[in-house]
Each structure stands twice: as C-alpha cells, then as structure tokens.
Coordinates of C-alpha atoms in Angstrom, one line a residue:
Chain A
X874 CA -25.1 13.7 26.9
X875 CA -21.4 14.4 26.5
X876 CA -19.7 13.2 23.3
X877 CA -16.2 12.9 21.6
X878 CA -17.1 16.2 20.2
X879 CA -16.2 17.7 23.6
X880 CA -12.9 15.9 24.1
X881 CA -11.7 15.9 20.7
X882 CA -12.1 19.9 20.6
X883 CA -10.5 19.8 24.1
X884 CA -7.5 17.9 22.7
X885 CA -7.2 20.5 19.9
X886 CA -7.7 23.3 22.4
X887 CA -5.1 22.2 24.6
X888 CA -2.5 21.9 21.6
X889 CA -3.3 25.3 20.6
X890 CA -2.9 26.9 24.1
X891 CA 0.5 25.1 24.2
X892 CA 1.5 26.2 20.7
X893 CA 0.3 29.9 21.4
X894 CA 1.9 30.2 25.0
X895 CA 5.2 28.6 23.1
X896 CA 5.0 31.6 20.6
X897 CA 4.5 34.4 23.1
X898 CA 7.7 33.1 25.4
X899 CA 10.1 31.4 23.0
X900 CA 12.7 33.1 21.1
X901 CA 11.2 34.8 17.8
X902 CA 10.9 32.5 14.7
X903 CA 13.3 33.5 12.0
X904 CA 12.5 31.6 8.7
X905 CA 15.7 33.1 7.0
X906 CA 17.9 31.4 9.5
X907 CA 16.2 28.0 9.2
X908 CA 17.9 24.9 8.0
X909 CA 17.3 24.1 4.5
X910 CA 14.0 22.4 3.5
X911 CA 15.3 18.8 3.5
X912 CA 18.0 17.4 5.6
X913 CA 19.0 14.6 3.1
X914 CA 21.8 16.4 0.8
X915 CA 21.6 19.5 2.8
X916 CA 25.6 19.1 3.7
X917 CA 24.3 20.0 7.4
X918 CA 24.2 17.9 10.4
X919 CA 21.0 17.1 11.9
X920 CA 20.3 19.4 14.9
X921 CA 17.0 17.9 16.2
X922 CA 16.4 16.0 19.4
X923 CA 15.3 12.2 19.5
X924 CA 13.8 10.2 22.4
X925 CA 16.7 7.6 21.7
X926 CA 19.5 10.3 21.7
X927 CA 21.5 10.6 25.3
X928 CA 23.3 13.7 25.7
X929 CA 26.9 13.5 25.2
X930 CA 26.7 10.5 23.0
Chain B
X624 CA -7.5 5.1 17.1
X625 CA -11.4 4.7 17.3
X626 CA -12.9 1.8 19.1
X627 CA -16.5 2.7 19.0
X628 CA -18.7 1.5 16.3
X629 CA -18.7 2.9 13.0
X630 CA -20.6 6.4 12.9
X631 CA -23.4 7.0 10.5
X632 CA -23.5 10.8 10.9
X633 CA -23.4 12.5 7.6
X634 CA -20.9 15.1 7.2
X635 CA -21.0 17.7 4.6
X636 CA -18.7 18.5 1.6
X637 CA -18.0 21.8 3.0
X638 CA -17.1 20.8 6.4
X639 CA -14.6 18.5 4.9
X640 CA -13.1 21.0 2.5
X641 CA -12.7 23.2 5.7
X642 CA -11.0 20.3 7.7
X643 CA -8.4 20.0 4.6
X644 CA -8.1 23.4 4.1
X645 CA -7.4 24.3 7.8
X646 CA -4.7 21.7 8.0
X647 CA -2.8 22.8 4.9
X648 CA -3.1 26.5 5.9
X649 CA -1.7 25.6 9.3
X650 CA 1.4 23.8 7.5
X651 CA 1.8 26.9 5.3
X652 CA 1.7 29.4 8.3
X653 CA 4.4 27.2 10.0
X654 CA 6.4 26.9 6.7
X655 CA 6.0 31.0 6.1
X656 CA 6.9 31.6 9.9
X657 CA 9.6 29.0 11.0
X658 CA 11.1 27.6 7.6
X659 CA 9.8 25.2 4.9
X660 CA 11.3 22.1 6.7
X661 CA 9.0 22.6 9.8
X662 CA 6.0 23.1 7.4
X663 CA 6.9 19.9 5.7
X664 CA 7.4 18.2 9.2
X665 CA 4.0 19.1 10.2
X666 CA 2.5 17.9 7.2
X667 CA 4.3 14.5 7.6
X668 CA 2.7 14.5 11.0
X669 CA -0.6 15.1 9.9
X670 CA 0.1 12.5 7.4
X671 CA 0.7 10.0 10.3
X672 CA -2.4 11.0 12.0
X673 CA -4.8 10.7 9.1
X674 CA -3.2 7.3 8.3
X675 CA -3.2 5.8 11.8
X676 CA -6.7 7.2 12.8
X677 CA -8.2 6.4 9.2
X678 CA -6.9 3.1 8.3
X679 CA -7.0 2.2 12.4
X680 CA -3.3 1.3 12.1
X681 CA -1.9 0.8 15.8
X682 CA 0.5 -0.7 18.2
X683 CA -1.4 -1.5 21.5
X684 CA -4.5 -2.9 20.1
X685 CA -2.9 -5.3 17.8
X686 CA -0.5 -6.5 20.6
X687 CA -3.7 -7.0 22.6
X688 CA -5.3 -9.0 19.8
X689 CA -2.3 -11.2 19.6
X690 CA -2.3 -11.8 23.4
X691 CA -6.0 -12.4 24.0
X692 CA -7.3 -13.7 20.7
X693 CA -4.1 -14.8 18.8
X694 CA -4.9 -12.6 16.0
X695 CA -1.8 -11.8 14.2
X696 CA -2.7 -9.3 11.4
X697 CA -1.8 -6.2 13.3
X698 CA 1.4 -7.3 14.5
X699 CA 2.6 -8.5 11.4
X700 CA 1.6 -5.2 9.7
X701 CA 3.7 -3.6 12.0
X702 CA 6.7 -5.8 11.1
X703 CA 6.1 -5.1 7.2
X704 CA 6.1 -1.5 8.0
X705 CA 9.5 -1.6 9.9
X706 CA 11.2 -4.0 7.0
X707 CA 9.9 -1.5 4.5
X708 CA 11.6 1.6 6.4
X709 CA 14.5 -0.7 7.0
X710 CA 15.3 -1.2 3.2
X711 CA 15.3 2.4 2.9
X712 CA 16.8 3.8 5.8
X713 CA 19.8 1.4 6.2
X714 CA 21.4 2.7 2.7
X715 CA 20.6 6.2 3.5
X716 CA 21.9 6.3 7.0
X717 CA 25.2 4.6 5.5
X718 CA 25.7 7.2 2.7
X719 CA 24.7 10.3 4.7
X720 CA 26.1 9.5 8.2
X721 CA 26.6 13.3 9.0
X722 CA 22.9 14.6 7.7
X723 CA 20.9 11.5 9.0
X724 CA 20.7 9.9 12.0
X725 CA 19.3 6.8 13.4
X726 CA 17.4 6.0 16.7
X727 CA 20.6 4.3 18.2
X728 CA 20.2 3.9 22.1
X729 CA 22.1 1.5 24.5
X730 CA 20.6 -1.6 26.1
X731 CA 20.7 -1.5 30.0
X732 CA 18.8 -2.5 33.1
X733 CA 16.7 0.7 33.1
X734 CA 16.1 0.6 29.3
X735 CA 14.7 -2.9 29.8
X736 CA 12.8 -2.1 32.8
X737 CA 11.4 0.8 31.1
X738 CA 10.2 -1.1 28.3
X739 CA 8.5 -3.5 30.3
X740 CA 6.4 -0.9 32.5
X741 CA 5.4 0.8 29.1
X742 CA 4.0 -2.4 28.0
X743 CA 2.0 -2.5 31.1
X744 CA 0.7 1.0 31.2
X745 CA 0.0 1.3 27.2
X746 CA -2.2 -1.9 27.6
X747 CA -4.0 -0.1 30.6
X748 CA -5.0 2.9 28.6
X749 CA -5.1 1.2 25.2
X750 CA -2.6 3.7 23.8
X751 CA 1.0 3.8 22.9
X752 CA 3.2 6.7 22.3
X753 CA 1.4 7.5 19.0
X754 CA -1.7 5.8 20.0
X755 CA -2.1 8.3 23.2
X756 CA -1.9 11.4 20.6
X757 CA -4.3 9.6 18.0
X758 CA -6.8 8.8 20.3
X759 CA -6.9 12.1 21.9
X760 CA -7.2 13.8 18.7
X761 CA -10.3 11.7 18.0
X762 CA -12.0 12.5 21.2
X763 CA -11.0 9.2 23.4
X764 CA -11.3 10.7 27.0
X765 CA -9.2 8.3 28.7
X766 CA -6.2 9.4 26.3
X767 CA -7.0 12.8 26.7
X768 CA -6.4 12.6 30.5
X769 CA -3.5 10.4 29.9
X770 CA -1.9 12.8 27.8
X771 CA -0.7 15.4 30.0
X772 CA 0.4 13.0 32.4
X773 CA 2.3 11.1 30.0
X774 CA 4.3 14.6 29.1
X775 CA 5.1 15.4 32.7
X776 CA 6.2 11.6 33.0
X777 CA 8.5 12.2 29.9
X778 CA 9.9 15.2 31.5
X779 CA 10.5 13.8 34.6
X780 CA 12.0 10.3 33.1
X781 CA 14.2 12.6 31.2
X782 CA 15.4 14.5 34.2
X783 CA 16.3 11.3 35.9
X784 CA 17.8 9.5 32.9
X785 CA 21.5 9.5 33.9
X786 CA 20.8 8.2 37.4
X787 CA 18.9 5.3 35.8
X788 CA 21.5 4.5 33.2
X789 CA 24.1 4.6 35.8
X790 CA 22.6 1.3 37.1
X791 CA 24.0 -0.5 34.2
X792 CA 24.0 0.3 30.5
X793 CA 26.0 -1.3 27.8
X794 CA 27.6 0.5 24.8
X795 CA 25.3 1.3 21.9
X796 CA 25.1 -1.4 19.3
X797 CA 23.8 -0.6 15.9
X798 CA 23.6 -2.6 12.8
X799 CA 24.5 -1.0 9.5
X800 CA 25.3 -1.6 5.8
X801 CA 24.3 -4.4 3.8
X802 CA 25.0 -7.2 6.3
X803 CA 22.9 -5.0 8.9
X804 CA 20.1 -4.8 6.8
X805 CA 20.1 -8.4 5.8
X806 CA 20.2 -9.5 9.3
X807 CA 17.6 -7.2 10.5
X808 CA 15.2 -8.2 7.6
X809 CA 16.1 -11.9 8.6
X810 CA 15.2 -11.4 12.2
X811 CA 12.0 -9.5 11.2
X812 CA 10.9 -12.4 9.0
X813 CA 12.0 -14.8 11.8
X814 CA 9.6 -13.0 14.4
X815 CA 6.8 -12.8 11.9
X816 CA 7.3 -16.5 11.4
X817 CA 7.1 -17.2 15.2
X818 CA 3.9 -14.8 15.3
X819 CA 2.4 -16.5 12.5
X820 CA 3.0 -19.8 14.0
X821 CA 1.7 -18.6 17.4
X822 CA -1.8 -17.2 15.7
X823 CA -5.0 -18.9 15.3
X824 CA -5.6 -20.4 12.1
X825 CA -8.0 -17.8 11.6
X826 CA -6.0 -15.0 12.6
X827 CA -3.0 -15.1 10.5
X828 CA -4.3 -12.9 7.6
X829 CA -3.0 -9.2 7.5
X830 CA -6.0 -7.3 6.1
X831 CA -5.7 -5.3 3.2
X832 CA -6.4 -2.1 5.2
X833 CA -3.5 -3.0 7.4
X834 CA -1.2 -3.6 4.5
X835 CA -2.1 -0.2 3.0
X836 CA -1.6 1.3 6.2
X837 CA 1.9 -0.3 6.7
X838 CA 3.1 1.0 3.3
X839 CA 1.8 4.6 4.1
X840 CA 3.2 4.5 7.8
X841 CA 6.6 3.3 6.1
X842 CA 6.5 6.2 3.6
X843 CA 5.7 8.8 6.0
X844 CA 8.4 7.5 8.3
X845 CA 11.1 7.5 5.6
X846 CA 9.9 10.9 4.7
X847 CA 10.4 12.1 8.5
X848 CA 14.0 10.7 8.4
X849 CA 14.7 12.6 4.7
X850 CA 13.3 15.7 6.0
X851 CA 14.2 16.3 9.2
X852 CA 17.2 14.0 9.2
X853 CA 16.1 11.9 12.1
X854 CA 13.7 8.9 12.8
X855 CA 9.9 9.2 13.8
X856 CA 9.9 9.8 17.5
X857 CA 7.2 10.8 20.0
X858 CA 8.3 11.0 23.6
X859 CA 11.0 13.6 23.6
X860 CA 8.6 16.2 22.1
X861 CA 6.1 15.7 24.9
X862 CA 8.8 16.1 27.6
X863 CA 9.9 19.1 25.9
X864 CA 6.3 20.7 26.2
X865 CA 6.7 20.2 30.1
X866 CA 10.4 21.4 30.3
X867 CA 9.3 24.4 28.6
X868 CA 6.6 25.2 31.1
X869 CA 8.7 24.4 34.1
X870 CA 11.3 27.0 32.7
X871 CA 8.5 29.4 32.3
X872 CA 7.4 29.2 35.7
X873 CA 10.8 30.1 36.7
X874 CA 12.6 26.8 37.2
X875 CA 16.5 26.9 36.5
X876 CA 17.1 23.7 34.4
X877 CA 20.4 24.5 33.7
X878 CA 21.8 22.1 36.7
X879 CA 19.8 19.5 35.1
X880 CA 22.3 16.7 33.7
X881 CA 19.6 16.0 30.7
X882 CA 17.7 19.3 30.0
X883 CA 20.8 21.4 30.9
X884 CA 22.7 19.7 28.4
X885 CA 23.6 22.1 25.4
X886 CA 21.3 20.9 22.8
X887 CA 18.2 20.5 25.1
X888 CA 18.5 24.0 26.8
X889 CA 18.6 25.4 23.1
X890 CA 15.4 23.1 22.5
X891 CA 14.1 24.5 25.5
X892 CA 14.6 28.4 24.5
X893 CA 13.9 28.0 20.9
X894 CA 9.9 27.5 19.6
X895 CA 7.9 24.3 19.6
X896 CA 7.5 25.1 16.0
X897 CA 11.2 24.3 15.4
X898 CA 11.2 21.0 17.1
X899 CA 11.0 17.9 15.3
X900 CA 9.0 15.5 17.3
X901 CA 6.9 18.4 18.7
X902 CA 5.5 19.1 15.1
X903 CA 5.0 15.7 14.3
X904 CA 3.1 15.1 17.7
X905 CA 1.0 17.9 17.1
X906 CA 0.5 16.9 13.3
X907 CA -0.7 13.5 14.9
X908 CA -3.3 14.8 17.1
X909 CA -4.6 17.3 14.3
X910 CA -4.7 14.6 11.6
X911 CA -6.9 12.1 13.8
X912 CA -9.1 14.7 14.6
X913 CA -9.6 15.5 11.0
X914 CA -10.4 11.9 10.2
X915 CA -12.7 11.5 13.3
X916 CA -14.4 14.7 12.3
X917 CA -14.7 13.8 8.5
X918 CA -16.2 10.4 9.5
X919 CA -18.9 11.9 11.7
X920 CA -17.1 10.2 14.6
X921 CA -17.6 12.6 17.2
X922 CA -21.1 11.7 18.1
X923 CA -20.0 8.9 20.3
X924 CA -20.9 9.1 23.9
X925 CA -18.1 9.1 26.4
X926 CA -17.7 6.1 28.6
X927 CA -18.7 5.9 32.0
X928 CA -15.8 4.7 34.1
X929 CA -15.1 4.0 37.7
X930 CA -12.9 6.2 39.8
X931 CA -10.4 3.6 40.2
X932 CA -9.9 3.6 36.2
X933 CA -9.5 7.1 36.2
X934 CA -6.6 7.1 39.0
X935 CA -5.3 4.2 37.1
X936 CA -5.3 6.3 33.8
X937 CA -3.4 9.2 35.4
X938 CA -0.8 6.7 36.8
X939 CA -0.5 4.9 33.6
X940 CA -0.4 8.3 31.7
X941 CA 2.9 9.1 34.1
X942 CA 4.3 5.6 33.7
X943 CA 4.1 5.9 29.9
X944 CA 6.0 8.9 29.8
X945 CA 8.6 8.1 32.6
X946 CA 9.3 4.7 31.4
X947 CA 9.6 5.7 27.5
X948 CA 12.6 8.1 28.6
X949 CA 14.4 5.1 30.7
X950 CA 13.4 2.9 27.4
X951 CA 15.2 5.5 25.0
X952 CA 11.6 5.6 23.4
X953 CA 8.2 4.3 23.0
X954 CA 6.7 1.9 20.4
X955 CA 7.7 4.6 17.8
X956 CA 11.3 5.7 18.9
X957 CA 12.4 2.6 20.2
X958 CA 10.5 -0.4 18.7
X959 CA 9.7 1.2 15.2
X960 CA 12.6 3.5 14.7
X961 CA 15.1 1.8 16.4
X962 CA 14.5 -1.6 14.8
X963 CA 14.2 0.1 11.2
X964 CA 17.6 2.1 11.7
X965 CA 19.4 -0.8 13.3
X966 CA 19.4 -0.4 16.8
X967 CA 19.9 -3.5 19.0
X968 CA 18.0 -1.4 21.7
X969 CA 14.8 -1.7 19.6
X970 CA 14.8 -5.4 19.8
X971 CA 15.2 -5.6 23.3
X972 CA 12.5 -3.0 23.8
X973 CA 10.0 -5.1 21.8
X974 CA 10.9 -8.3 24.1
X975 CA 10.5 -6.5 27.4
X976 CA 7.3 -4.2 26.2
X977 CA 5.6 -7.4 25.1
X978 CA 6.1 -9.1 28.4
X979 CA 4.8 -6.2 29.9
X980 CA 1.6 -6.1 27.7
X981 CA 0.8 -9.5 28.7
X982 CA 0.6 -8.5 32.2
X983 CA -1.2 -5.0 31.3
X984 CA -3.7 -7.1 29.4
X985 CA -4.8 -8.5 32.6
X986 CA -4.7 -5.7 34.7
X987 CA -7.3 -4.1 32.8
X988 CA -10.1 -6.1 34.1
X989 CA -9.0 -5.6 37.7
X990 CA -8.7 -2.0 37.5
X991 CA -12.3 -1.4 35.8
X992 CA -11.4 -0.5 32.4
X993 CA -13.5 -3.5 31.3
X994 CA -16.9 -4.6 32.5

C-alpha cells in the first residue's frame, strides 16, 4: 500500500531537482559578492522580490 | 499540516539526529556557497516548516473550523501572530525605510477578485500558500499534486498582472508609525472580538499549542524581515521557479511587463539560492518533512479520491497560484505580512478570501473531497 513516505520523498526529490537544475543553469554563485548577513543595519536597500511588489512601484 | 491520526511508529535517535544534521548541513552549504544571509534565510524557512507542521498551525484549516463548527481558536491564533509581528515591524519599518520594506500593495478590482478565488481554492485543497508547501513536505498527495500547478498559476498570474491591475486599482495605502500601529492593533482586536462573538461557546479557547505556535511564527516572521529586509512571502518564489524553467526552455521573457522588469529579469538569471521567497519555500517543505519523519508520520496510507477530485486539485492549484498574484499575495504575503506591515490590501484580502472560503468549504463535498 502506498503511504505518505512515497509522496514526502517525492516532494523532497522534486525540490532537489529544481535546485540542482537551477545551480547548473543559473549565474554562478559568488559568496564574496553576497549582501551583508543581516539586512537591518546594513545600510543597503533590500534587493529581494516579494509577492506584494509591483514592478515600477 | 497533517490531517490523519497521530502516528504510532517509533523513530530511532539516529534517524532524528540525521534529519537535524542534514537540515543544518544544507543551511551551512547555502551559507558557504551563496552567502551567510541566504543560509540564515533557509534556516528561517526550515523553522517555519517545523513550527507549522510540528504545532499544526495553519490558515485554511482554522478558517474551515470557524465556518463549519464555529471553532475560533486557530483564527484567533493567526490574529495574535499578526499582532505580535506588527508590534515589532512597524517601528523597524519606520526607522529603517531604506533597508526594510513592508508588504504594501494597492487595493483593486482584480486584487479583491483574486483573494476571493484564492479563498475558494484553498478550501478545496485544504492548503493555502504556506499550507500547500507544508502539506507536500509531510506527504499529503493532494498538496503534492497541487504544488506544481500552484507554481504555474503563479507564473501566469504574474505574467498577466498589469492587464488585471489596469481594470481598476487604487493607490497603495500603507499605515505607518505609532498611529498606524495603534490603528492596526485596534482593528485586529476588534476583528478578534467579532470572531470570538461568532464562535460557539466551546470554540472560543485558543489551545496552548496554538499560542506557542503563534509566538514562534511571529518570531520567525520578524527574523525574516530583519535578515532579508522584506516580509515573509510565498507565491513570488513559486512563480519564479516556473519563469526560470520557461526561460531555460528558450522563451524570451524580456517583452513581458512583469518578468521583463529589471529586478525580475535579474532574479530569473540569478540562482534560486539567492532568492528570499524561494529559500523560505524550500525550507518550509524540508522542515515539514523533518517533522513528519521525526514523528514517524510517513506511514499513513494515501487517500483514494475520485477522478473529479484530482481534476479539481489541478484546477485549484492553478487558481491558487494565479489568483494570489492578482491579489498581491496569499494568506502569507497579503494577509499575514500585509496587515502586520500596515498595508490596507491585507485587510481587504482577508475579507474577500474569507467569503471565498465560505463557498469553498461547501464545494469540497460537491467535488468529491469528502464522503
């Protein structure tokens, strides 16, 4: 009988495929150009994207 | 969030140590490869997944409990968590406007309609933005099937976003400062009062587990804001995953008004390990898996559902993603983070999505999700 073990591992597997494919095809990671560890107090504007943000706002 | 009976399978200490070790090792690897901030953000996502699954703190289920049985505990716990975040977030946003941003978005026709549709869909699959991730990570097959369609819907909704906002959108209204915080807390208290009043006499208590969960979720949401500079969100990351896949397949996104915008094009080209919502989403799935495996909860059999329920799952998944982009967020990005950082759209989102949930709860039986 199929159990949640199958689907839970499938979820992890699919997530791993997404991440590994991305690592192979995206711009290389460079930890030396990463933003400061904590945004608060960094003096830098936030650079992330959020679902509430509309481009051009 | 698990819905089946509590497991009885015992899990060895070695397995549990391995689960924790792997989770920490992955966070460390991201910190080394991408930068410390991104390692922290993945850990915050893991924390969300562990708390949401471990303490069974959710959004869709408590709304359903309130609608069907007048049990208010879960909804009151949500409002408590939002209030706790607001108390910290409002002063932080006011004093650090360049470094931190709120989840501020405009109210509009499509935004209201999107929230209403999201409310329907989240009751059909019993999973909201965070809930679908948590449920998939803990082995819920309905959420696992819905998740990729959620992501596709998020990509498509973002692609069409400007067409929808052109139908009619008000300027963004964001409450801020001391008066904004007092007003937000007063409105949350008033809403909690209405919920308490509408609840059944036996359904007015917030279980200790949910109080603890509300405090923990609030702490993680504040950490998310402090570390990443932006509030907790879900749906942008899911749409981004599909945008990257579409781009990889050779499509040119540069002409699209949303994905072709400078910031979004950069996100499409950069690694997911440098995208805030992608990292917390991955962490939520993995954190929920850790808790489910820790409990031995992966032995529960998968449900047997009729074909129309699976078709409804696919459609609901697409609707969750598409509608949450029109609504400028899901239960996390709009309701939780919107209200807790002062955005009017969070309040409007709640009203529209709750009305949609009232309809969605009734549609579940019609579509074969319940026998």
